[in-house]
Coordinates of C-alpha atoms in Angstrom, one line a residue:
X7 CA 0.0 0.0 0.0
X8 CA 1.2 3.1 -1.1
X9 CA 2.0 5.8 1.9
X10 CA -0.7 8.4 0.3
X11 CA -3.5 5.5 0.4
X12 CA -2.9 4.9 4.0
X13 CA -3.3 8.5 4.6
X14 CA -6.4 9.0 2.3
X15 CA -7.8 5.8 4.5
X16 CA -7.0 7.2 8.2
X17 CA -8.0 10.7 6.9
X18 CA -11.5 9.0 6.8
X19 CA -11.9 8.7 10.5
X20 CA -10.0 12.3 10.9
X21 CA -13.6 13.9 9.9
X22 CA -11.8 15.3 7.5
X23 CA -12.0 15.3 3.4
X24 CA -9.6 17.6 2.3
X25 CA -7.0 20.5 4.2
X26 CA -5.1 22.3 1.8
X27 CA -3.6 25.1 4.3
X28 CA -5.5 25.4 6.9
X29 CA -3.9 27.7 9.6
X30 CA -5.3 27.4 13.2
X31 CA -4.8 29.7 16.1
X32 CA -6.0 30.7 19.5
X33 CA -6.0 34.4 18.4
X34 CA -9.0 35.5 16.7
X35 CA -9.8 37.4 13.8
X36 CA -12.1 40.7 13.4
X37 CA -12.3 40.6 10.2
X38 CA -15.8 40.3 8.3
X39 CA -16.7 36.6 8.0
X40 CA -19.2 35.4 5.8
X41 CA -21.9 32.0 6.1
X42 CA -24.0 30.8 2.8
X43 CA -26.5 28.8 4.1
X44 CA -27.5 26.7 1.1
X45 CA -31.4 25.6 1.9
X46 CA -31.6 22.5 -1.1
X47 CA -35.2 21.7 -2.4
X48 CA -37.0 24.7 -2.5
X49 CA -38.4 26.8 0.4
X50 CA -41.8 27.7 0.6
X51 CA -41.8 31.6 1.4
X52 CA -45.1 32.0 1.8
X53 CA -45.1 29.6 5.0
X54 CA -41.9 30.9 5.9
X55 CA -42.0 35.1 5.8
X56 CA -45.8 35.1 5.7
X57 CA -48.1 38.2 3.9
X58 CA -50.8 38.5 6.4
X59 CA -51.9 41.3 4.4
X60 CA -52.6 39.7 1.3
X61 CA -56.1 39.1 1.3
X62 CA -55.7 36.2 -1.5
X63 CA -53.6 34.4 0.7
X64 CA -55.9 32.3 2.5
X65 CA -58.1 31.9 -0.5
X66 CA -54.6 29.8 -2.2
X67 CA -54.2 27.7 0.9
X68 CA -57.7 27.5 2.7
X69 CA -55.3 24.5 5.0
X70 CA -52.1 25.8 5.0
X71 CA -52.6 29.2 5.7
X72 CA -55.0 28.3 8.9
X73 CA -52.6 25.8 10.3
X74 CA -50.1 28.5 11.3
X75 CA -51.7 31.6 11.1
X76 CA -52.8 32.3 15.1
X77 CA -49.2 31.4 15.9
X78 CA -47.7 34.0 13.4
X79 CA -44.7 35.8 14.6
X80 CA -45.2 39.4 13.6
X81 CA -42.6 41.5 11.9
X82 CA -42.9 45.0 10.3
X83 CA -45.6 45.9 7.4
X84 CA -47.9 42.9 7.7
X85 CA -45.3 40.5 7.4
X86 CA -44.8 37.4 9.7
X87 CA -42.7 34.9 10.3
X88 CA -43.4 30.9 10.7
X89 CA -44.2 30.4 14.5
X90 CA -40.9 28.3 14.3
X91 CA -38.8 30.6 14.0
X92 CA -38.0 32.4 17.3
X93 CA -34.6 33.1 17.3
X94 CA -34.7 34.6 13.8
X95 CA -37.7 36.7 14.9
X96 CA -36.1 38.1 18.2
X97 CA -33.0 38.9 15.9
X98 CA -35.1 40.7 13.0
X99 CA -36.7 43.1 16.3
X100 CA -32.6 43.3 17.5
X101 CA -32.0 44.2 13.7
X102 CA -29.7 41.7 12.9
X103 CA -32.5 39.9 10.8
X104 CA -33.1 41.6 7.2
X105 CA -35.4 39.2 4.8
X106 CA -36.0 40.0 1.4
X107 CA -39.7 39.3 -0.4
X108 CA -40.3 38.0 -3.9
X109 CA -36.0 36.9 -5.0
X110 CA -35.5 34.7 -8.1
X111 CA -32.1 34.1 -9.1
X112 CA -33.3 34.0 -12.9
X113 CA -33.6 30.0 -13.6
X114 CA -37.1 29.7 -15.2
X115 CA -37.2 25.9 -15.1
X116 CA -38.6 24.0 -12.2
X117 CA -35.4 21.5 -11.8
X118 CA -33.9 21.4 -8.7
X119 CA -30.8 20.4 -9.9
X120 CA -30.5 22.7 -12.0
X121 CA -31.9 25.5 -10.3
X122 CA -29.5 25.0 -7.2
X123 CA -26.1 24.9 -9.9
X124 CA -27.8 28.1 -11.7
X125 CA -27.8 29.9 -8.2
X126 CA -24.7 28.3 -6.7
X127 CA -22.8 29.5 -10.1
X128 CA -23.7 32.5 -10.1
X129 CA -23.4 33.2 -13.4
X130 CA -26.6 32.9 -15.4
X131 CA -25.7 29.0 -16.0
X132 CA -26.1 25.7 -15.1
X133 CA -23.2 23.4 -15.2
X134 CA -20.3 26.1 -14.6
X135 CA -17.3 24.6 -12.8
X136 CA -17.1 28.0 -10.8
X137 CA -19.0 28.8 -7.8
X138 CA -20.3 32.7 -6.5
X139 CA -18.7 32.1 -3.2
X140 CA -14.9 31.0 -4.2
X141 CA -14.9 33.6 -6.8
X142 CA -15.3 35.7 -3.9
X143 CA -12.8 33.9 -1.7
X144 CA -10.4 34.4 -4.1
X145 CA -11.2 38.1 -4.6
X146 CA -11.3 38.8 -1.3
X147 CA -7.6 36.3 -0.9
X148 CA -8.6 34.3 2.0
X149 CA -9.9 31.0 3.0
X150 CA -13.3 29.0 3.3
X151 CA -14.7 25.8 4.9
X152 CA -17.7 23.5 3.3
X153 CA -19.2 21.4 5.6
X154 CA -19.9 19.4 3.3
X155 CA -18.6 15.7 2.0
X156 CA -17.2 17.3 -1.1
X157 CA -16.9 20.8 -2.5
X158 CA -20.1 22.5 -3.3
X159 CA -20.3 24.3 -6.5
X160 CA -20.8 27.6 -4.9
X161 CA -16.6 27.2 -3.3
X162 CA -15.7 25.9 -6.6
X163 CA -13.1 28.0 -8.0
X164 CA -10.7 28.7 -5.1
X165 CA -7.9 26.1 -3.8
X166 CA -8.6 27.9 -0.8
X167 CA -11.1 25.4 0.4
X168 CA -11.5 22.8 3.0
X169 CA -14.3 20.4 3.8
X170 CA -15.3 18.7 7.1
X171 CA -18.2 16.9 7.8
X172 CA -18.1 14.1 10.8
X173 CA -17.9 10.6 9.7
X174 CA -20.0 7.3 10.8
X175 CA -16.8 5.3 10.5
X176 CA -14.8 3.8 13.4
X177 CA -11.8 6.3 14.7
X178 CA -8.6 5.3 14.6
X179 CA -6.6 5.3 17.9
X180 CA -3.7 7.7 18.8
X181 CA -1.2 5.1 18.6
X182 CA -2.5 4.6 14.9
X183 CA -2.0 8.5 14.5
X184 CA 1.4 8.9 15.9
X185 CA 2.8 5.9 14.3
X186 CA 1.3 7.8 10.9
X187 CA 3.1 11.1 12.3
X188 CA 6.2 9.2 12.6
X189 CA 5.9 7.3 9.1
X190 CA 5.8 11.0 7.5
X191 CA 8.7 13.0 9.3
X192 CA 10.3 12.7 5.9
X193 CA 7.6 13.8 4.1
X194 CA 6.9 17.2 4.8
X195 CA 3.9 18.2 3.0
X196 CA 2.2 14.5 4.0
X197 CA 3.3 15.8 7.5
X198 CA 1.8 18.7 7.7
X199 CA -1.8 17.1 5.7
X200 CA -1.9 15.0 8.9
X201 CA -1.1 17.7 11.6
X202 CA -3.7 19.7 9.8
X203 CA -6.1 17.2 10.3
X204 CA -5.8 16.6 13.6
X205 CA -6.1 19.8 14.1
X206 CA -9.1 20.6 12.5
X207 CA -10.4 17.9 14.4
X208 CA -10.0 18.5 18.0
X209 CA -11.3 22.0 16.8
X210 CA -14.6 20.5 15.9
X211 CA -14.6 18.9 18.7
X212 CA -14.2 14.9 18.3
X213 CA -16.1 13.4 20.4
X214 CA -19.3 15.4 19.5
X215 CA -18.2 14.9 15.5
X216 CA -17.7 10.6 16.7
X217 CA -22.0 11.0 17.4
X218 CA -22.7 13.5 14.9
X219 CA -24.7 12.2 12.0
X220 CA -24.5 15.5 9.8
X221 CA -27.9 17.1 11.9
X222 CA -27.5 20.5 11.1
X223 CA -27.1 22.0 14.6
X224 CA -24.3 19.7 14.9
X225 CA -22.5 21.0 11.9
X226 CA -23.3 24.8 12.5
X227 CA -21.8 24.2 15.9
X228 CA -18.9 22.6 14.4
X229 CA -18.4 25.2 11.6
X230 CA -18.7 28.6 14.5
X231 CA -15.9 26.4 16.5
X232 CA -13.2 26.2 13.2
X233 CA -14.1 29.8 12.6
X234 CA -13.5 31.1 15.8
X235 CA -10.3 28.8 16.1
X236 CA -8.8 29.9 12.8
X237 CA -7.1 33.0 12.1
X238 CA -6.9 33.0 8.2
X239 CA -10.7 31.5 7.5
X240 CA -13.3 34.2 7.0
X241 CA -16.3 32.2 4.9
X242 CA -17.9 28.9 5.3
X243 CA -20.7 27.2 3.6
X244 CA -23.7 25.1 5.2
X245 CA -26.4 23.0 3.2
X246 CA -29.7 22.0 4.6
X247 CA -31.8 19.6 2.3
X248 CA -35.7 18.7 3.1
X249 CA -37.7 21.4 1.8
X250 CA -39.8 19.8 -1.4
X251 CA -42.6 20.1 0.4
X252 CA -45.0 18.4 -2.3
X253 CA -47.6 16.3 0.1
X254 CA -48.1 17.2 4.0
X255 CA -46.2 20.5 4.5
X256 CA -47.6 22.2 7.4
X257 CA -45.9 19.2 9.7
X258 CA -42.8 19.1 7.7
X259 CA -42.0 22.6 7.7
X260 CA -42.9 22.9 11.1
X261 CA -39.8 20.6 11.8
X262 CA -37.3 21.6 9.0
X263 CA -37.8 25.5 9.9
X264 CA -37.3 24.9 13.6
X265 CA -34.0 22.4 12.7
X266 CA -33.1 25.5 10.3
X267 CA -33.4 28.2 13.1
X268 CA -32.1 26.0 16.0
X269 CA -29.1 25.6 13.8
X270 CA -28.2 29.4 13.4
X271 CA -28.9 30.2 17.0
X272 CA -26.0 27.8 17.7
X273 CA -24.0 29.4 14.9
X274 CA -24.4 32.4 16.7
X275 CA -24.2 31.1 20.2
X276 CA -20.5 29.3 18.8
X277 CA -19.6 32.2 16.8
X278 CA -19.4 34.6 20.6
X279 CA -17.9 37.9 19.7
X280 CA -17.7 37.4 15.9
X281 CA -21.2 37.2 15.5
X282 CA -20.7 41.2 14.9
X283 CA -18.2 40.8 12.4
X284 CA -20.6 37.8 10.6
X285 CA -23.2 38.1 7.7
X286 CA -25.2 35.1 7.3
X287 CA -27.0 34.6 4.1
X288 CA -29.7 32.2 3.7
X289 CA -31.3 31.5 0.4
X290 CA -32.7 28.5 -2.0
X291 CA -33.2 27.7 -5.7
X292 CA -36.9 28.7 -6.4
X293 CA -39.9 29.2 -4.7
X294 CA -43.3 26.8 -4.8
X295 CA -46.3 27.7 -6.2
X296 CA -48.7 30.4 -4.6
X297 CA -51.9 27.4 -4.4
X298 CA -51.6 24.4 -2.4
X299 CA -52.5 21.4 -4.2
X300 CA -54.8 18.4 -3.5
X301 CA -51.9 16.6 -1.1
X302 CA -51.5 19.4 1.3
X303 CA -48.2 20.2 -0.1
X304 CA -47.1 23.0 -2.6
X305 CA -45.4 22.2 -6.2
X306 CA -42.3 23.6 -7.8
X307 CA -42.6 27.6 -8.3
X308 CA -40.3 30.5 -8.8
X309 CA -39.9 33.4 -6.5
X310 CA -38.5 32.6 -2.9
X311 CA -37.4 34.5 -0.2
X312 CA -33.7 35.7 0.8
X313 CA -32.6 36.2 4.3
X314 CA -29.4 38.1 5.7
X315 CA -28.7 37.4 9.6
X316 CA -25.8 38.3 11.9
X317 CA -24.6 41.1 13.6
X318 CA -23.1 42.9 10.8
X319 CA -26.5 43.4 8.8
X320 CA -28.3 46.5 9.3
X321 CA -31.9 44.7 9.8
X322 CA -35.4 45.1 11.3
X323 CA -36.9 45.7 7.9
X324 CA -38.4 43.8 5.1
X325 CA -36.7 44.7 1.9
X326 CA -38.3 43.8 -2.0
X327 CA -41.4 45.0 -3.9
X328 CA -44.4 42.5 -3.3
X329 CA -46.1 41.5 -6.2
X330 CA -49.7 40.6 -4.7
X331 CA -51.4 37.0 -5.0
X332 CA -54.3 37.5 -7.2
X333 CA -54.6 35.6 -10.1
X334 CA -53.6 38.6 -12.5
X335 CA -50.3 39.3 -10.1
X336 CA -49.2 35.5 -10.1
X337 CA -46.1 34.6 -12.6
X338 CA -47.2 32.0 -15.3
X339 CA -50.7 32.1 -13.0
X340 CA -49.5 30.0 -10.8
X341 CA -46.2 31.1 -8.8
X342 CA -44.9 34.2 -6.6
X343 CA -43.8 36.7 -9.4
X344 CA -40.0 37.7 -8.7
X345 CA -39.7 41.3 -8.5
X346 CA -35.8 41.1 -7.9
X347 CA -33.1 39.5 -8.7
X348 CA -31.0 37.2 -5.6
X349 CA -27.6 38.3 -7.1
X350 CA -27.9 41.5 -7.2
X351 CA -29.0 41.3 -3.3
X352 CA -25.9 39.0 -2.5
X353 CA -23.9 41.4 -4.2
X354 CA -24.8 44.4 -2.7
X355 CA -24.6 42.7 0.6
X356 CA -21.2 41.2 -0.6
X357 CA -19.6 44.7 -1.9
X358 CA -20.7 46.2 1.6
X359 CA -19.3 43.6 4.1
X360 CA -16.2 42.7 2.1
X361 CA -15.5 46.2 0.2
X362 CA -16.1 44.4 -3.0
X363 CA -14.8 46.9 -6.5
X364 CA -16.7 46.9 -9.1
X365 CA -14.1 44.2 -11.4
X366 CA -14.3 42.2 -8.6
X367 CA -18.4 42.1 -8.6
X368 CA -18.5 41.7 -12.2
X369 CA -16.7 38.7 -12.0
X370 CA -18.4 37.4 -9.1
X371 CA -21.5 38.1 -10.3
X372 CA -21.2 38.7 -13.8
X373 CA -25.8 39.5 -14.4
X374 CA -25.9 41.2 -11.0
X375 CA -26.7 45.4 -10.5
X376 CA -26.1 46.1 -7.1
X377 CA -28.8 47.4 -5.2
X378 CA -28.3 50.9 -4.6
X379 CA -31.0 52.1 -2.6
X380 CA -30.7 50.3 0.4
X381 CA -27.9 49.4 3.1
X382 CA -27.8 45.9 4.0
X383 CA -24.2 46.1 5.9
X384 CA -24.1 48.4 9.4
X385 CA -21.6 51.0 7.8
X386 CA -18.6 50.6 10.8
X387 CA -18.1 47.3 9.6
X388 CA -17.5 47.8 6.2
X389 CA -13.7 47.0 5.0
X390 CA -11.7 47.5 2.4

């Protein structure tokens, strides 16, 4: 057995998928840090950041609507969140909540494959091998983490990545590791893959990542601790699946939405003092249509919602034109019509926090035009 396949085979049990540099350090960083929270199958947004003023809603979903609406948690305007989401609704009234109404990133297909590589590309395309988020890394010359079991497309782009996600397999023991350590004293760059690794994964935490099985409070506790304990990572990506909510959605909302928001109050609760350096985006790759069908579900749509968290955002507000429900209103008669475009939000919000150029925009987001009339970033944070 060659000595790289006996590292790639004890690198299984290290948690860890790939390190290419990864620096840690006790001293932290102040710099802005960045969070994509990748929500995969489609989020409802109108059980999610609710119209309550919309007098057609109810008429659409004559079930769905009444199985959360007494339980609403009110925002600004009308609008309202889903009953489970409490942190997120303390932190909109704290202002470090800011969602956006009625987003599309510009896919017009109902695919979900497709629509999540159109909006983690960035770029207007499907199957591009270059992701928003490590065009921006690389931009911006720093490092990012997936947790994730291989690179997402959104990181793609960058060598400046490194994935972690806690492994089902059986550990191996320290005298397994240090006889490893030893084997690669004459190696250096083998030597230093290992140390890494190690690293990265009493950072995480081993014993918690030994029971982890990839819940998503788990790994947004595990991404705040290799944040806070690295001094040359400032971006990190999460992904949430579960939200094709085709036949009984009221239930399974009810417990996706509450996973989702116990999930960034531990990103927060992780993140300490750096949750005011941190923007936190949130987003998915369509929307679902505005009438529940016969299976108390909702079918493929188009426009979604967008969500920017952390202490760095200037929220308390609901941002975005509202198109109204009626049947006139609706987008092909059947879907929330998008009235703005998710890129150009990401980028404004992008430019702001990480004193993004213009060249360095247009390449990030190549169809985007920032939005000019509104501040998403608190300005003190903004860095050049």
């Amino acid at each position: 057995m060659k000595r790289r396949d006996l590292l790639k085979l004890s690198g299984a049990s290290l948690s860890l998928l790939s390190v290419p540099h990864f620096a840690m350090s006790a001293t932290q960083k102040t710099t802005p840090k960045v969070i994509w929270v990748m929500l995969r199958g489609a989020l409802d947004p109108l059980h999610t950041l609710v119209p309550t003023f919309d007098k057609d809603l109810p008429k659409l979903r004559p079930t769905l609507y009444p199985s959360i609406s007494k339980a609403l948690l009110p925002l600004r305007d009308g609008y309202a969140l889903h009953p489970s989401l409490t942190h997120l609704h303390s932190w909109f009234h704290n202002k470090e909540l800011l969602p956006v109404v009625a987003v599309s990133s510009g896919y017009n297909a109902r695919s979900h494959f497709d629509g999540q590589d159109f909006l983690e590309s960035g770029t207007g395309h499907i199957d591009y091998d270059s992701g928003w988020l490590g065009r921006a890394v690389h931009a911006k010359q720093t490092e990012a983490l997936a947790l994730a079991r291989a690179t997402p497309i959104s990181l793609r782009s960058t060598d400046s990545v490194s994935t972690w996600y806690p492994t089902q397999l059986k550990d191996a023991t320290a005298d397994t590791y240090n006889a490893l350590m030893k084997l690669y004293e004459g190696d250096e760059q083998l030597h230093a893959l290992l140390q890494n690794g190690l690293d990265l994964q009493n950072k995480a935490g081993s014993d918690r990542a030994k029971n982890q099985r990839g819940k998503f409070v788990d790994l947004a506790r595990s991404c705040a601790k290799l944040m806070v304990s690295s001094k040359t990572m400032d971006c990190a990506m999460l992904e949430l699946g579960g939200w094709d909510t085709h036949k009984g959605q009221a239930n399974r909302l009810k417990r996706s939405l509450k996973e989702l928001d116990a999930g960034l109050a531990e990103l927060k609760q992780e993140l300490g003092q750096q949750w005011q350096n941190t923007l936190v985006i949130v987003g998915t790759e369509f929307g679902r249509t505005a009438k529940e069908n016969g299976t108390g579900g909702t079918d493929h749509g188009t426009a979604s919602a967008l969500f920017f968290a952390g202490g760095a955002v200037n929220g308390g507000r609901v941002l975005g034109d509202w198109p109204g429900l009626s049947q006139d209103n609706l987008f092909e008669q059947r879907d929330l019509r998008p009235t703005s475009n998710s890129f150009s939000w990401i980028a404004t919000a992008m430019a702001e926090h990480w004193g993004m150029n213009h060249s360095q925009l247009s390449n990030i987001f190549p169809s985007a035009t920032p939005v000019l009339s509104e501040r998403l970033i608190k300005a003190q944070l903004t860095t050049s």
